[in-house]
PDB file of C-alpha atoms in Angstrom:
ATOM      1  CA  GLN F   1     -18.416   5.125 -16.842  1.00 93.00           C
ATOM      2  CA  VAL F   2     -14.918   4.279 -15.676  1.00 95.00           C
ATOM      3  CA  GLN F   3     -12.044   5.319 -17.920  1.00 97.00           C
ATOM      4  CA  LEU F   4      -8.332   4.729 -17.472  1.00 97.00           C
ATOM      5  CA  VAL F   5      -6.238   6.666 -19.979  1.00 96.00           C
ATOM      6  CA  GLU F   6      -2.557   5.826 -20.364  1.00 96.00           C
ATOM      7  CA  SER F   7       0.095   8.106 -21.818  1.00 96.00           C
ATOM      8  CA  GLY F   8       3.862   8.334 -22.022  1.00 97.00           C
ATOM      9  CA  GLY F   9       4.742   5.304 -24.095  1.00 96.00           C
ATOM     10  CA  GLY F  10       7.092   5.424 -27.040  1.00 97.00           C
ATOM     11  CA  LEU F  11      10.404   4.343 -28.494  1.00 98.00           C
ATOM     12  CA  VAL F  12      13.504   4.520 -26.301  1.00 98.00           C
ATOM     13  CA  GLN F  13      17.032   3.180 -26.552  1.00 98.00           C
ATOM     14  CA  PRO F  14      18.301   0.505 -24.175  1.00 98.00           C
ATOM     15  CA  GLY F  15      19.327   2.104 -20.905  1.00 98.00           C
ATOM     16  CA  GLY F  16      16.883   4.943 -21.356  1.00 98.00           C
ATOM     17  CA  SER F  17      13.892   6.017 -19.301  1.00 98.00           C
ATOM     18  CA  LEU F  18      10.182   6.611 -19.775  1.00 98.00           C
ATOM     19  CA  ARG F  19       7.407   7.653 -17.443  1.00 98.00           C
ATOM     20  CA  LEU F  20       3.922   6.293 -17.988  1.00 98.00           C
ATOM     21  CA  SER F  21       0.875   8.087 -16.641  1.00 98.00           C
ATOM     22  CA  CYS F  22      -2.617   6.761 -16.054  1.00 98.00           C
ATOM     23  CA  THR F  23      -5.442   9.199 -15.403  1.00 98.00           C
ATOM     24  CA  ALA F  24      -8.680   7.758 -14.076  1.00 97.00           C
ATOM     25  CA  SER F  25     -12.230   9.059 -14.211  1.00 96.00           C
ATOM     26  CA  GLY F  26     -15.597   7.700 -13.189  1.00 95.00           C
ATOM     27  CA  LEU F  27     -14.385   6.104  -9.983  1.00 94.00           C
ATOM     28  CA  ILE F  28     -13.266   7.165  -6.523  1.00 94.00           C
ATOM     29  CA  PHE F  29      -9.575   6.926  -7.282  1.00 95.00           C
ATOM     30  CA  SER F  30      -8.368   6.798  -3.689  1.00 95.00           C
ATOM     31  CA  PHE F  31     -10.501   3.692  -3.040  1.00 96.00           C
ATOM     32  CA  TYR F  32      -8.635   1.584  -5.592  1.00 97.00           C
ATOM     33  CA  ALA F  33      -5.288  -0.081  -5.912  1.00 97.00           C
ATOM     34  CA  MET F  34      -3.643   0.921  -9.176  1.00 97.00           C
ATOM     35  CA  GLY F  35      -0.982  -0.602 -11.335  1.00 96.00           C
ATOM     36  CA  TRP F  36       0.341  -1.804 -14.627  1.00 97.00           C
ATOM     37  CA  TYR F  37       0.248  -5.022 -16.580  1.00 97.00           C
ATOM     38  CA  ARG F  38       2.234  -5.567 -19.748  1.00 97.00           C
ATOM     39  CA  GLN F  39       1.967  -7.979 -22.643  1.00 97.00           C
ATOM     40  CA  ALA F  40       4.678  -8.672 -25.177  1.00 96.00           C
ATOM     41  CA  PRO F  41       3.962 -10.431 -28.486  1.00 90.00           C
ATOM     42  CA  GLY F  42       3.546 -14.155 -27.946  1.00 93.00           C
ATOM     43  CA  LYS F  43       3.747 -13.863 -24.161  1.00 95.00           C
ATOM     44  CA  GLN F  44       1.238 -13.919 -21.330  1.00 95.00           C
ATOM     45  CA  ARG F  45       0.152 -10.722 -19.655  1.00 95.00           C
ATOM     46  CA  GLU F  46       2.384  -9.947 -16.689  1.00 95.00           C
ATOM     47  CA  LEU F  47       1.660  -7.822 -13.625  1.00 96.00           C
ATOM     48  CA  VAL F  48       4.533  -5.343 -13.558  1.00 97.00           C
ATOM     49  CA  ALA F  49       3.785  -3.120 -10.574  1.00 98.00           C
ATOM     50  CA  ALA F  50       0.942  -2.283  -8.211  1.00 97.00           C
ATOM     51  CA  ILE F  51       0.339   0.306  -5.523  1.00 98.00           C
ATOM     52  CA  SER F  52      -2.275  -0.041  -2.828  1.00 97.00           C
ATOM     53  CA  ARG F  53      -4.662   2.592  -1.527  1.00 95.00           C
ATOM     54  CA  GLY F  54      -2.225   3.199   1.290  1.00 94.00           C
ATOM     55  CA  GLY F  55       0.860   3.375  -0.912  1.00 95.00           C
ATOM     56  CA  ASN F  56       2.271  -0.124  -0.468  1.00 97.00           C
ATOM     57  CA  THR F  57       3.932  -1.375  -3.633  1.00 97.00           C
ATOM     58  CA  ASN F  58       4.602  -4.689  -5.353  1.00 96.00           C
ATOM     59  CA  TYR F  59       6.882  -5.302  -8.326  1.00 97.00           C
ATOM     60  CA  ALA F  60       7.615  -8.143 -10.680  1.00 97.00           C
ATOM     61  CA  GLY F  61      11.081  -9.516 -10.087  1.00 97.00           C
ATOM     62  CA  SER F  62      12.143  -8.575 -13.605  1.00 96.00           C
ATOM     63  CA  VAL F  63      11.621  -4.847 -12.964  1.00 98.00           C
ATOM     64  CA  LYS F  64      12.465  -4.498  -9.276  1.00 97.00           C
ATOM     65  CA  GLY F  65      15.057  -1.799  -8.754  1.00 97.00           C
ATOM     66  CA  ARG F  66      14.432  -0.277 -12.192  1.00 98.00           C
ATOM     67  CA  PHE F  67      10.742   0.674 -12.126  1.00 98.00           C
ATOM     68  CA  THR F  68       8.942   2.819  -9.558  1.00 98.00           C
ATOM     69  CA  ILE F  69       5.194   3.114  -9.224  1.00 98.00           C
ATOM     70  CA  SER F  70       3.528   6.076  -7.537  1.00 98.00           C
ATOM     71  CA  ARG F  71       0.157   7.746  -7.298  1.00 98.00           C
ATOM     72  CA  ASP F  72      -1.263  11.229  -6.857  1.00 97.00           C
ATOM     73  CA  ASN F  73      -4.786  10.946  -5.485  1.00 97.00           C
ATOM     74  CA  ALA F  74      -5.401  14.681  -5.938  1.00 97.00           C
ATOM     75  CA  LYS F  75      -4.844  14.260  -9.685  1.00 97.00           C
ATOM     76  CA  ASN F  76      -6.499  10.823 -10.025  1.00 97.00           C
ATOM     77  CA  THR F  77      -3.278   9.701 -11.653  1.00 98.00           C
ATOM     78  CA  ALA F  78      -0.852   6.817 -11.268  1.00 98.00           C
ATOM     79  CA  TYR F  79       2.671   6.811 -12.642  1.00 98.00           C
ATOM     80  CA  LEU F  80       5.230   4.233 -13.643  1.00 98.00           C
ATOM     81  CA  GLN F  81       8.793   5.529 -13.830  1.00 98.00           C
ATOM     82  CA  MET F  82      10.850   3.115 -15.903  1.00 98.00           C
ATOM     83  CA  ASN F  83      14.632   3.406 -15.819  1.00 98.00           C
ATOM     84  CA  SER F  84      17.439   1.306 -17.285  1.00 98.00           C
ATOM     85  CA  LEU F  85      15.066  -0.033 -19.900  1.00 98.00           C
ATOM     86  CA  LYS F  86      15.922  -3.248 -21.684  1.00 98.00           C
ATOM     87  CA  PRO F  87      14.707  -4.678 -25.003  1.00 97.00           C
ATOM     88  CA  GLU F  88      12.780  -7.307 -23.042  1.00 96.00           C
ATOM     89  CA  ASP F  89      10.685  -4.512 -21.509  1.00 98.00           C
ATOM     90  CA  THR F  90       9.128  -3.988 -24.952  1.00 98.00           C
ATOM     91  CA  ALA F  91       5.385  -4.550 -24.603  1.00 98.00           C
ATOM     92  CA  VAL F  92       1.995  -2.920 -24.488  1.00 98.00           C
ATOM     93  CA  TYR F  93       1.536  -1.529 -20.983  1.00 98.00           C
ATOM     94  CA  TYR F  94      -1.965  -1.476 -19.528  1.00 98.00           C
ATOM     95  CA  CYS F  95      -3.130   0.584 -16.591  1.00 97.00           C
ATOM     96  CA  ASN F  96      -5.444  -1.319 -14.252  1.00 97.00           C
ATOM     97  CA  ALA F  97      -7.447  -0.589 -11.149  1.00 97.00           C
ATOM     98  CA  GLY F  98      -8.880  -2.925  -8.577  1.00 94.00           C
ATOM     99  CA  THR F  99     -10.142  -3.427  -5.084  1.00 91.00           C
ATOM    100  CA  THR F 100      -7.250  -5.837  -4.584  1.00 89.00           C
ATOM    101  CA  MET F 101      -3.623  -5.745  -5.697  1.00 88.00           C
ATOM    102  CA  ARG F 102      -4.499  -8.076  -8.565  1.00 87.00           C
ATOM    103  CA  LEU F 103      -6.136  -5.038 -10.198  1.00 91.00           C
ATOM    104  CA  LEU F 104      -8.914  -6.926 -11.929  1.00 87.00           C
ATOM    105  CA  ASP F 105     -11.771  -4.432 -11.875  1.00 91.00           C
ATOM    106  CA  TYR F 106     -10.910  -1.984 -14.644  1.00 95.00           C
ATOM    107  CA  GLY F 107      -8.364  -1.693 -17.445  1.00 94.00           C
ATOM    108  CA  GLY F 108      -7.158   0.852 -19.959  1.00 95.00           C
ATOM    109  CA  GLN F 109      -6.508   0.560 -23.678  1.00 96.00           C
ATOM    110  CA  GLY F 110      -2.758   0.284 -23.341  1.00 96.00           C
ATOM    111  CA  THR F 111       0.286   2.198 -24.495  1.00 97.00           C
ATOM    112  CA  GLN F 112       3.156   0.771 -26.521  1.00 98.00           C
ATOM    113  CA  VAL F 113       6.663   0.819 -25.084  1.00 98.00           C
ATOM    114  CA  THR F 114       9.455  -0.180 -27.449  1.00 98.00           C
ATOM    115  CA  VAL F 115      13.053  -0.468 -26.303  1.00 98.00           C
ATOM    116  CA  SER F 116      15.376  -0.712 -29.264  1.00 97.00           C
ATOM    117  CA  SER F 117      18.549   0.767 -30.653  1.00 95.00           C
TER     118      SER F 117
END
């Protein structure tokens, strides 16, 4: 059974930083692209960042230059470093895995990120 477990969400002030982690089990981690979607209340789910098996990365335009995605295949874990956070980054962040960079095969339960003063 595949499980993706997110951690690291929380409440942060504008301009602050958070690092999300996603630990996977039940799959061969190195075979999958990994990444993060987010969904804010009343908005569609948005692909925030993805990293391929080989380490190539894609970012949504709204987070480029502020967020960095990485992966540690030895730990079966993907990370999302989020800097210079803005109130509009407030959302539930979901870890996803996939055989393509659309990351449609597996998803986690989500972790709440709230950016507010």
